[in-house]
XYZ file of C-alpha atoms in Angstrom:
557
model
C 64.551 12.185 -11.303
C 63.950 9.155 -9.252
C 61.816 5.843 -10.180
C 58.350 6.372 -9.619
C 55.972 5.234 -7.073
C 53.097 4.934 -8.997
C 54.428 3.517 -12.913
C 51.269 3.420 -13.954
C 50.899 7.147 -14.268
C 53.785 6.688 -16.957
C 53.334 3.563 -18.246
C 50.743 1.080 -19.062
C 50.517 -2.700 -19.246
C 50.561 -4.316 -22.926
C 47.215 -5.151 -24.098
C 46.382 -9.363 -24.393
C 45.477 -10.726 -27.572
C 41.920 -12.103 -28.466
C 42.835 -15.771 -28.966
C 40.897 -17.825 -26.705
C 41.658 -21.264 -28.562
C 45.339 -20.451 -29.500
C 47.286 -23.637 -29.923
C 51.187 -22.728 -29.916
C 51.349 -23.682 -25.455
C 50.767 -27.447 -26.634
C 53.111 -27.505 -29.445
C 56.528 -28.604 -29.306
C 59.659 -26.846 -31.415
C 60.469 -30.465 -33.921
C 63.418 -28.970 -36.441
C 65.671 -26.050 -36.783
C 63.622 -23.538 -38.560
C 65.493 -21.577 -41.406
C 68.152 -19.106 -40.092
C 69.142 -15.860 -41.151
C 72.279 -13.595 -39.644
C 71.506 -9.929 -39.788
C 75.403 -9.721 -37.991
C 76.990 -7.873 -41.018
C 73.739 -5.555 -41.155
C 71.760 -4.626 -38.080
C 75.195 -6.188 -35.806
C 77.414 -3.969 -37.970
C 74.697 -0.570 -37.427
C 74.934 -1.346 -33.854
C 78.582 -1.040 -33.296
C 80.950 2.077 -32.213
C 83.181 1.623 -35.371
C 81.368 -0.584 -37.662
C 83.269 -3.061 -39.459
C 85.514 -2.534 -42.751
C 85.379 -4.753 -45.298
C 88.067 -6.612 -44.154
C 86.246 -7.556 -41.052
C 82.874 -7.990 -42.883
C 84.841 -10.685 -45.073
C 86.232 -12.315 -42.208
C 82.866 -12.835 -40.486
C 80.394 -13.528 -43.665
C 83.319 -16.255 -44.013
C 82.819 -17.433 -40.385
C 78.753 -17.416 -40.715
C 79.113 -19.235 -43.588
C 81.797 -21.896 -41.946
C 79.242 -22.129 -39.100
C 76.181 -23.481 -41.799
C 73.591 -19.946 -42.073
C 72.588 -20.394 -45.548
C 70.571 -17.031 -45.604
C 72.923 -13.643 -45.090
C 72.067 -10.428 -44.674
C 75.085 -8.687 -45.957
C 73.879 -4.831 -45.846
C 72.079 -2.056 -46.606
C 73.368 -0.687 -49.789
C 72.306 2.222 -49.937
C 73.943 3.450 -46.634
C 76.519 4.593 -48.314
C 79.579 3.726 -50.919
C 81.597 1.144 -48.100
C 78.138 -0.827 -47.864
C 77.258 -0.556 -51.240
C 81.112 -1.681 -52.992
C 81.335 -4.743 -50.200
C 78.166 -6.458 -51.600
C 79.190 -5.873 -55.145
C 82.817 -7.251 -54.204
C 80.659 -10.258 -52.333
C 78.506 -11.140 -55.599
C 81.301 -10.325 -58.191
C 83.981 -12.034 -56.396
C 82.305 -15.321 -56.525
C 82.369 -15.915 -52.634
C 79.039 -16.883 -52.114
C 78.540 -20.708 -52.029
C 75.965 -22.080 -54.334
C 73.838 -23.373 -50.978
C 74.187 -19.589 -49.918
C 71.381 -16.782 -50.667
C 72.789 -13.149 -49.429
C 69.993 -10.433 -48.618
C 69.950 -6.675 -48.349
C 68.022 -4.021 -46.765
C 65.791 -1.303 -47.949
C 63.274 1.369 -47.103
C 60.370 1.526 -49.047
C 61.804 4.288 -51.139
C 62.410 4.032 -55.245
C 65.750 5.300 -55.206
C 67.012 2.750 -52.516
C 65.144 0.569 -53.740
C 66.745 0.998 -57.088
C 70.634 0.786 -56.010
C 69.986 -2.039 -53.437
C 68.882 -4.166 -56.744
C 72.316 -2.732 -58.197
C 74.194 -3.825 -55.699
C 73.165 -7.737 -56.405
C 73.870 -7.432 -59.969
C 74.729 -10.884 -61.621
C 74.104 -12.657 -58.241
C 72.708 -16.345 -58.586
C 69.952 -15.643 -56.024
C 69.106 -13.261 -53.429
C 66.461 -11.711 -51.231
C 65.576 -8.231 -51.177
C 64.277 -6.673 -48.110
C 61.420 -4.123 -47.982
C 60.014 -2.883 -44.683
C 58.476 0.647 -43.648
C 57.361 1.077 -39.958
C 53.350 0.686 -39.808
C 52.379 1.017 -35.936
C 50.727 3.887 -34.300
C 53.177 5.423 -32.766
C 55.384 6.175 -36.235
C 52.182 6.676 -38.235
C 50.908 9.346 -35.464
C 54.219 10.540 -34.645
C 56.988 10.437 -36.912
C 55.729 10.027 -40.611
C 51.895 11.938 -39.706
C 50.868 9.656 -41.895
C 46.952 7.623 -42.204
C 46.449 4.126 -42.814
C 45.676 4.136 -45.982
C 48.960 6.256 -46.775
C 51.271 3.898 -44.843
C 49.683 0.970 -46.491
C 50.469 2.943 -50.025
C 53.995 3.396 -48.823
C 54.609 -0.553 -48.795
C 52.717 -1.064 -51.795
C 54.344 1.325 -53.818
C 58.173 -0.339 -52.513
C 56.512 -3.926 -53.909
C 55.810 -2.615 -57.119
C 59.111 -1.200 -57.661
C 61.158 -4.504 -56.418
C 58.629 -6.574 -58.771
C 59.834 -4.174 -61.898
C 63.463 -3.880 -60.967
C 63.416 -8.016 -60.714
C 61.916 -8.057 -63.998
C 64.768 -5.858 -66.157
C 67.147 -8.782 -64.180
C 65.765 -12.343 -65.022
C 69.208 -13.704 -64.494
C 68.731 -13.829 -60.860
C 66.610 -16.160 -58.981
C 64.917 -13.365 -56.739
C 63.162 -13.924 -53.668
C 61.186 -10.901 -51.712
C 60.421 -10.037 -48.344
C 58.461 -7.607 -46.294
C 58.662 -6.421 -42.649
C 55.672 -4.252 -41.504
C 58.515 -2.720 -38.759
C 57.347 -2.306 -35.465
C 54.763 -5.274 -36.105
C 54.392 -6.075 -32.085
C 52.932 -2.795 -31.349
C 51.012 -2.577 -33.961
C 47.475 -3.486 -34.836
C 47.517 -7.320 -35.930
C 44.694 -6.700 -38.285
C 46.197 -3.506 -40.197
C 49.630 -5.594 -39.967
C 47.726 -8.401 -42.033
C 46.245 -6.069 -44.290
C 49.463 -4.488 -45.811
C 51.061 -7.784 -45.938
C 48.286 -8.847 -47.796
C 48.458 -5.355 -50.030
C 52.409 -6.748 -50.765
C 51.282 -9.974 -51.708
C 48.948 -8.991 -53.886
C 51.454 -6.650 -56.242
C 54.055 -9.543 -56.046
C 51.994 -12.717 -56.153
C 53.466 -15.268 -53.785
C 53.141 -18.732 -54.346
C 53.589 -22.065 -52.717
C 56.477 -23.062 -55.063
C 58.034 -19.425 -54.552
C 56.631 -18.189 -51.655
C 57.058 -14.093 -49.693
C 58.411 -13.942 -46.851
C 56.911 -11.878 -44.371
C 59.347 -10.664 -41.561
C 57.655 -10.219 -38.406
C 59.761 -7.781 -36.226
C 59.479 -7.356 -32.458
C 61.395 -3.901 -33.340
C 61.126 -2.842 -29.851
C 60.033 -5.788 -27.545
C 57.047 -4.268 -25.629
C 55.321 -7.411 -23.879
C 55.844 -10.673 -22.630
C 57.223 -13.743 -25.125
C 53.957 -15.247 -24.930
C 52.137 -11.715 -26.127
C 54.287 -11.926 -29.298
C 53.664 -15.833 -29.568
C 49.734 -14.913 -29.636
C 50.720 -12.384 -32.106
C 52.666 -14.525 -34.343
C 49.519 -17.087 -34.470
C 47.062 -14.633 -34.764
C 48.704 -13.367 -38.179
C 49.788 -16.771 -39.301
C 45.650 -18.006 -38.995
C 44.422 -14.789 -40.707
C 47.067 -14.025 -43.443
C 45.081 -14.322 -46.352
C 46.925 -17.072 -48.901
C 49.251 -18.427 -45.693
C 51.065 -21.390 -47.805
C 52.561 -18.707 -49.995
C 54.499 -16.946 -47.165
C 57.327 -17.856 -45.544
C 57.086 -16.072 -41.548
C 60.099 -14.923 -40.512
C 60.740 -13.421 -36.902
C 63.331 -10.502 -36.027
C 63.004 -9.952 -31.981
C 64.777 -7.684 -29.748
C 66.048 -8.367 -26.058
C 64.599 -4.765 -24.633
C 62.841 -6.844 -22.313
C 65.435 -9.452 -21.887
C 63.511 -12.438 -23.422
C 63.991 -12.273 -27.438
C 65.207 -15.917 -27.271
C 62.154 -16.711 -25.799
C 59.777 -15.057 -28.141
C 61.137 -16.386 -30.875
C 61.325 -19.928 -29.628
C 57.388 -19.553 -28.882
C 56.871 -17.929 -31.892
C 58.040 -20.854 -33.846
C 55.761 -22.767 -31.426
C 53.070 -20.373 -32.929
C 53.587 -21.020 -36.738
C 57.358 -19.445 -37.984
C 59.295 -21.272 -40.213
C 62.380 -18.695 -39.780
C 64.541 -16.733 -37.333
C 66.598 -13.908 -37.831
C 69.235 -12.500 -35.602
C 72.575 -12.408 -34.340
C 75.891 -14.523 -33.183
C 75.772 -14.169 -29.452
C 72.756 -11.997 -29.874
C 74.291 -8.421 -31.193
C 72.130 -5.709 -32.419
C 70.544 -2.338 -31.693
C 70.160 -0.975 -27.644
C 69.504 -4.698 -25.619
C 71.090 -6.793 -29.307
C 68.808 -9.191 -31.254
C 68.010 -12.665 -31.138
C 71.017 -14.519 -29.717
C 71.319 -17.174 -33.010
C 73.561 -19.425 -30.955
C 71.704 -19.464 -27.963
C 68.624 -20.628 -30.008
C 70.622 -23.155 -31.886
C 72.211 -24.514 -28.744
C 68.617 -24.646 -27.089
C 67.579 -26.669 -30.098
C 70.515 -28.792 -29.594
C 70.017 -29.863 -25.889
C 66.890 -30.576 -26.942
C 67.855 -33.508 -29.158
C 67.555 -31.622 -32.641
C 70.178 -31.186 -34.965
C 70.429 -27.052 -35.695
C 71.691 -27.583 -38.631
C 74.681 -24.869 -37.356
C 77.973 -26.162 -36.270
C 79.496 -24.833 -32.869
C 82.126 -27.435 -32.549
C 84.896 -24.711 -31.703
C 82.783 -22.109 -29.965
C 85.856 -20.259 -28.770
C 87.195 -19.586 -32.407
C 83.822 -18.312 -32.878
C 83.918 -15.849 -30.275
C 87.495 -14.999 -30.939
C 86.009 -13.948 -34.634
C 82.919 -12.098 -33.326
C 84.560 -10.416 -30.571
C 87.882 -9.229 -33.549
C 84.744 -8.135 -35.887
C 82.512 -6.527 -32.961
C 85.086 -5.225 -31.291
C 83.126 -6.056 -28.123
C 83.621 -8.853 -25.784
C 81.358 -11.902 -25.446
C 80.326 -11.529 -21.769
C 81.945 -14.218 -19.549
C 78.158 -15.261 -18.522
C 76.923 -15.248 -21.639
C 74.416 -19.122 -22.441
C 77.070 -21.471 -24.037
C 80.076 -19.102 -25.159
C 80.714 -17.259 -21.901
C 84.013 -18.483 -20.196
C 82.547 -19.031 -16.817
C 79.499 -20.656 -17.899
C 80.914 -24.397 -17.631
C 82.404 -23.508 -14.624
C 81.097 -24.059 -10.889
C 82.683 -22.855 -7.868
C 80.250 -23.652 -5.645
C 80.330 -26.489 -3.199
C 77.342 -28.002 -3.972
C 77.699 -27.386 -7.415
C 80.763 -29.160 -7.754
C 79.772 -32.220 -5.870
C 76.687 -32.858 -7.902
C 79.048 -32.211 -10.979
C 81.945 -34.904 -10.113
C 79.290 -37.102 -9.136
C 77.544 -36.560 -12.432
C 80.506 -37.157 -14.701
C 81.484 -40.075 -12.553
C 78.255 -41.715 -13.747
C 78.385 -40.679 -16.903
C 81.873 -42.790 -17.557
C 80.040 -45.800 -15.922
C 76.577 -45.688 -17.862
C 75.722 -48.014 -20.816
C 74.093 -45.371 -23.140
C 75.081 -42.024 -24.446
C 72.604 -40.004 -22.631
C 74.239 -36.644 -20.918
C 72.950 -36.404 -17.549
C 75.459 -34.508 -15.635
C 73.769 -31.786 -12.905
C 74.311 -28.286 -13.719
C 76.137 -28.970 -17.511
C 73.046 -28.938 -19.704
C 75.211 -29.429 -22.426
C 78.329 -31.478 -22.287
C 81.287 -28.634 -23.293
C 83.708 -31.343 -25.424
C 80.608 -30.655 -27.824
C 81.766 -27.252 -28.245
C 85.592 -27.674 -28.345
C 85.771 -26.946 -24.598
C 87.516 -29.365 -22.521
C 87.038 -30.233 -18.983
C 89.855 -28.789 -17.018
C 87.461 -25.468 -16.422
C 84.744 -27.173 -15.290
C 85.140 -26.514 -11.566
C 87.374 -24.190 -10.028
C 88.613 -22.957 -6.998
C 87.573 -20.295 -4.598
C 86.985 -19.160 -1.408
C 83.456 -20.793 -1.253
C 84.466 -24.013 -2.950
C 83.862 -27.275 -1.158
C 85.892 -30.775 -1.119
C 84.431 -31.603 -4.302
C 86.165 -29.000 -6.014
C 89.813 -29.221 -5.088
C 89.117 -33.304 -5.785
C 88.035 -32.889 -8.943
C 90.850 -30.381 -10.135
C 93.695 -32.906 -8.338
C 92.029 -35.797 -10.383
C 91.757 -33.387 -13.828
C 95.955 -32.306 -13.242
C 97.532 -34.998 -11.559
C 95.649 -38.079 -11.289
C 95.103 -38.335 -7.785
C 91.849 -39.734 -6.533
C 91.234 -38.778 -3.136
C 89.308 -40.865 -0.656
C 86.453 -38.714 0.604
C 87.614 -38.769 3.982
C 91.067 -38.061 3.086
C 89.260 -34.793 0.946
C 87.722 -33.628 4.285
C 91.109 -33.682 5.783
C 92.803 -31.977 2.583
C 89.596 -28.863 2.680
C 91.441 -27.310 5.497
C 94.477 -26.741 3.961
C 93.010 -25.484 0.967
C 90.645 -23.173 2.754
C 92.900 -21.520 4.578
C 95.321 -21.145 1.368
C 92.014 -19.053 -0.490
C 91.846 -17.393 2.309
C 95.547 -16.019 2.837
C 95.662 -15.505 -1.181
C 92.343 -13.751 -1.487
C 91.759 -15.058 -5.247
C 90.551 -17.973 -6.967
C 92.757 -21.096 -6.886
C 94.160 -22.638 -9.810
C 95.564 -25.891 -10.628
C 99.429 -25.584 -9.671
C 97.644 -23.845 -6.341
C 96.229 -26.580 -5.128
C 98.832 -29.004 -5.823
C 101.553 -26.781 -4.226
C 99.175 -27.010 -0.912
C 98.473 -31.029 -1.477
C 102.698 -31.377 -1.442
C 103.180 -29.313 1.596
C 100.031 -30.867 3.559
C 101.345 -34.425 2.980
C 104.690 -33.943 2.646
C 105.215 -35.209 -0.827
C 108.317 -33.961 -2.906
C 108.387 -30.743 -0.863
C 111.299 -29.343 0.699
C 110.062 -29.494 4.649
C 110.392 -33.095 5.516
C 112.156 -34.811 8.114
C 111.955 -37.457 6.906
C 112.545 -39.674 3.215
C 113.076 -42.644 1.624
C 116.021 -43.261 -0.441
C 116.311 -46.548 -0.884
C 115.167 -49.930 0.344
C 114.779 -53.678 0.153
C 111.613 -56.401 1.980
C 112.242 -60.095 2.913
C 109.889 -62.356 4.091
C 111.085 -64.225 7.199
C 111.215 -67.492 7.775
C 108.122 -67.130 10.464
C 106.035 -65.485 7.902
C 106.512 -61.861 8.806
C 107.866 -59.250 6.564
C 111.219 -57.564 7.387
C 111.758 -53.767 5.875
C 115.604 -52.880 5.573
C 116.711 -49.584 3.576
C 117.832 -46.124 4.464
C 115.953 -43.302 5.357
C 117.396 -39.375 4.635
C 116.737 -37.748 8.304
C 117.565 -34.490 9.040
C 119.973 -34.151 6.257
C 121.881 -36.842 6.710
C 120.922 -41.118 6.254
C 120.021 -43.329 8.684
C 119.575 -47.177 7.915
C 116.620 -48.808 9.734
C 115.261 -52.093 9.598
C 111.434 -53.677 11.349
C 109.406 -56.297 10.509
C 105.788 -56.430 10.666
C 102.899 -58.697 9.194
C 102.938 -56.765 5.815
C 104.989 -54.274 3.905
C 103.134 -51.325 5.794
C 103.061 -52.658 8.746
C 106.714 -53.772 8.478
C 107.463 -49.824 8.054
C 105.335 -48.800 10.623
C 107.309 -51.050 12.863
C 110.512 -49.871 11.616
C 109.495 -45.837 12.746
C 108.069 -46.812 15.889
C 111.238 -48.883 17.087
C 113.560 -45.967 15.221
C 112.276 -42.857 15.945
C 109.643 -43.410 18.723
C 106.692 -42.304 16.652
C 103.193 -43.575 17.836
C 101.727 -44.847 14.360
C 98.023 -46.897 14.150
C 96.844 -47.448 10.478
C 93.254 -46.784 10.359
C 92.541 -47.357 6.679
C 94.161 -47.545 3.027
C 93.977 -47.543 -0.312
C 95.710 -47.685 -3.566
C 94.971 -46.646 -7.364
C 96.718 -46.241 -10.847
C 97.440 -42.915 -12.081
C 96.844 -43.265 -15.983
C 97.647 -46.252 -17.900
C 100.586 -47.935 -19.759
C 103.954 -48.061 -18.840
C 104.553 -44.768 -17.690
C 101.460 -45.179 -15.223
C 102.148 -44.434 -11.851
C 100.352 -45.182 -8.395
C 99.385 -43.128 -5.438
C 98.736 -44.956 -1.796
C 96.845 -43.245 0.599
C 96.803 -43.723 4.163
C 94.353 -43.117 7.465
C 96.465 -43.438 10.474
C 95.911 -42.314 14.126
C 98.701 -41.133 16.203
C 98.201 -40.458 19.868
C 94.249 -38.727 19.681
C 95.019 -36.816 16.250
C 93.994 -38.515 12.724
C 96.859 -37.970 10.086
C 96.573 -38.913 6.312
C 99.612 -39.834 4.265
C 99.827 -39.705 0.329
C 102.748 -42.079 -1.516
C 103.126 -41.323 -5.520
C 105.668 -43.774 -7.136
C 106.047 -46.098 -10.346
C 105.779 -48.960 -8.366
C 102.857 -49.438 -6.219
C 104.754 -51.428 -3.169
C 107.201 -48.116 -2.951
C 104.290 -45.657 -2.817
C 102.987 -47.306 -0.100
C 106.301 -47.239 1.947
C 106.335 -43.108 0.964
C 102.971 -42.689 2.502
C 103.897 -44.338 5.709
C 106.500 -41.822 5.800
C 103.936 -39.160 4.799
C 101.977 -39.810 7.954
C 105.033 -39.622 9.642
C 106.488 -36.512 8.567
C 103.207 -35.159 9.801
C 103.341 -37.346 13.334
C 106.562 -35.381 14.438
C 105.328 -32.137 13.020
């Protein structure tokens, strides 16, 4: 079998929706709508070796940490392990008061029946009804008509509204999914929520809620946005339902949807931590939340250590977090780029120098401290990394501030270090080639400074006496010059017959306080080559001598 040439003889084009005036493309997303995790239910289905109850534990724990007030813990009547974890949940008293936990259900009495068992003496919680209503299951798999489908979800409403009853000790809240809702007809969708509402009788003060699942995403997000306004304009007693939404990522936009269907009229999201969930995974619940936040709206979820997240998820899941995945991923902060990296040093360089709070910083549209990460990871190394790059990570690890000339010079040595070792650079990397390029603290120089001492004469010129280690052994020297640099510069010249003209310098701090040290930098021309020198002392004066001698460990080289 091989793709075919002609798809439309397999497969046809979703059909639009007959909205002419909708009103959700204008609209603008203004507050976190309600959440709901399905992680410990349609994430734990999804899974090789769903979790134990140990690992369900440890994750309602972490979704509750993270601020989802509405759980959906199981579906009880799976089995014994589903059904004695919820009843463990409710009877051991570890769902917070601001909490509500939910479970699943067919539209079946005797399901029906134990997943009200397993919430006995709960404080609150939502029961979920659903039975699949589009064409394609009522043709296909159940053989069923309309009006017998409709019956179906009826039939499940009256027996949650008479197993509430015989437990008025619990504040009980319903819901309904008419499964497979985006490819179904919207109007037969409407008409057995409507059928539900009218055997439990909604109101404002305690409202349904109707989930509205994209159970297998079929069309574009804006299809299932139409969809979602469509049913919100013609669902008969509206202000008594809450609209949930439950999309899929078949199509690789169930973030998407459900942003524009909240656009369209939802109040409430369901889905997934890093988007887990049946074939493609559901709606990514931090990726939504994170959208939110970048947007300048509180989520009302807290991601302030996003890696301890993942580390939970992924020990639950037992499935990795890819490393591209929107916020969480590890390489998602991280440029390697030239370009990339440029734009991002320059961006953080304004952002220390601005006067408001604003994150504008190219490429990074979030800042990562906001998530627990630090900077360090930002940029990184390769082979297709430009002088940005290797600046940025010298500034991050040792405080050294390149000038940008001086970072042209440095590229080459880098570059050809990436590509002798064939892999990504890291930090110690590019230092170890900084130290041999410049000569400083490595083991190859001819020559260093161990000591010296600078007068002023009485004509005004500086005189440089100390001792200098040559070739393994010491050598005192003495020059004199107009200033301390040029003083040493004198002093090789007239020693060891080196050709020295400084071009440029310059001089910063590296940190603050006492322990601050300070790195010189020099641009020097001998004969027709241009050499840069590095000095890195405690005392500025002393860094400068060590770059002169920088420059000239490269001169006789």
């Amino acid at each position: 079998m091989t793709m075919l040439k002609n798809p439309a003889t397999k497969y046809r084009p979703f059909g639009q929706i007959d909205l002419p005036d909708r009103q959700w493309p204008t609209r603008m997303i203004e507050k976190a709508p309600r959440w709901l995790s399905t992680d410990l239910r349609d994430g734990n289905q999804s899974i090789i070796d769903p979790m134990d109850a140990v690992k369900k534990r440890r994750f309602f724990d972490l979704l509750v940490e993270v601020g989802i007030k509405e759980i959906e813990v199981g579906f009880p009547s799976a089995g014994a392990t589903e059904f004695d974890f919820i009843s463990g949940l409710v009877k051991s008293g570890a769902i917070p008061d601001d909490v509500t936990v939910q479970v699943l259900t067919q539209s079946r009495e005797d399901l029906i029946r134990t997943s009200f068992e397993s919430l006995e003496s709960a404080r609150a919680a939502i029961v979920h009804l659903y039975n699949a209503v589009s064409p394609a299951w009522r043709d296909i798999v159940f053989r069923m008509s309309k009006d017998e489908v409709r019956e179906i979800a009826k039939t499940g409403a009256m027996v949650m509204r008479d197993e509430a009853a015989k437990r008025p000790e619990t504040d009980w809240h319903f819901q309904y999914s008419p499964e497979t809702f985006s490819t179904a007809e919207l109007d037969f969708s409407i008409e057995v929520c409507a059928a539900v509402m009218d055997v439990l009788q909604p109101s404002p003060e305690k409202p349904i809620i109707l989930n509205l699942p994209a159970t297998v995403e079929a069309a574009t997000p804006n299809i299932y946005a139409d969809q979602i306004e469509y049913f919100c304009r013609n669902l008969p007693n509206r202000e008594s339902a809450i609209i949930s939404l439950h999309t899929h990522n078949d199509r690789g936009t169930g973030v998407a949807a459900a942003e524009l269907g909240l656009m369209a009229g939802a109040d409430r999201v369901e889905g997934c931590l890093f988007g887990n969930g049946e074939r493609t995974g559901n709606c990514c619940l931090v990726t939504m939340a994170l959208n939110l936040y970048t947007q300048g709206l509180d989520p009302r979820l807290d991601f302030s250590d996003i890696d301890r997240v993942i580390e939970t998820v992924e020990y639950c899941n037992d499935l990795p977090v890819h490393q591209r995945h929107p916020y969480g991923g590890e390489l998602v902060y991280t440029a390697f780029s030239g370009s990339h990296q440029d734009a991002i040093k320059k961006g953080f360089e304004a952002n220390n120098t601005q006067n408001d709070e604003q994150w504008r910083v190219p490429y990074l549209p979030i800042d990562p401290a906001d998530l627990g990460r630090d900077y360090e990871a930002v940029i990184r190394v390769n082979s297709q990394s430009g002088k940005g790059g290797f600046a940025w990570v010298l500034e991050q690890d040792q405080g050294l501030k390149l000038p940008k000339k001086m970072q042209a010079d440095f590229s080459k040595h880098v570059q050809r270090m990436a590509d002798e070792l064939g892999r990504e650079l890291n930090a110690a990397d590019i230092w170890e080639a900084f130290k041999s390029a410049y000569h400083v603290q490595s083991q190859d120089r001819r020559f260093s400074l161990v000591d010296y001492e600078e007068n002023r004469a009485s004509d005004g010129t500086r005189v440089f006496a100390g001792k200098i280690a040559v070739d393994g052994g010491e050598q005192s020297v003495s020059g004199r010059g107009n200033g301390l640099i040029s003083s040493v510069v004198s002093t090789l010249e007239g020693a060891f017959d080196l050709d020295i003209k400084v071009l440029d310098y310059s001089e910063h701090a590296m940190g603050t306080g006492r322990d601050a040290r300070a790195a010189a930098y020099l641009m020097c021309q001998s004969g027709d080559e241009i050499i840069w020198g590095c000095g890195i002392d405690e005392d500025i004066a002393t860094a400068s001598v060590r770059a002169v001698l920088s420059v000239a460990n490269s001169a006789v080289k």
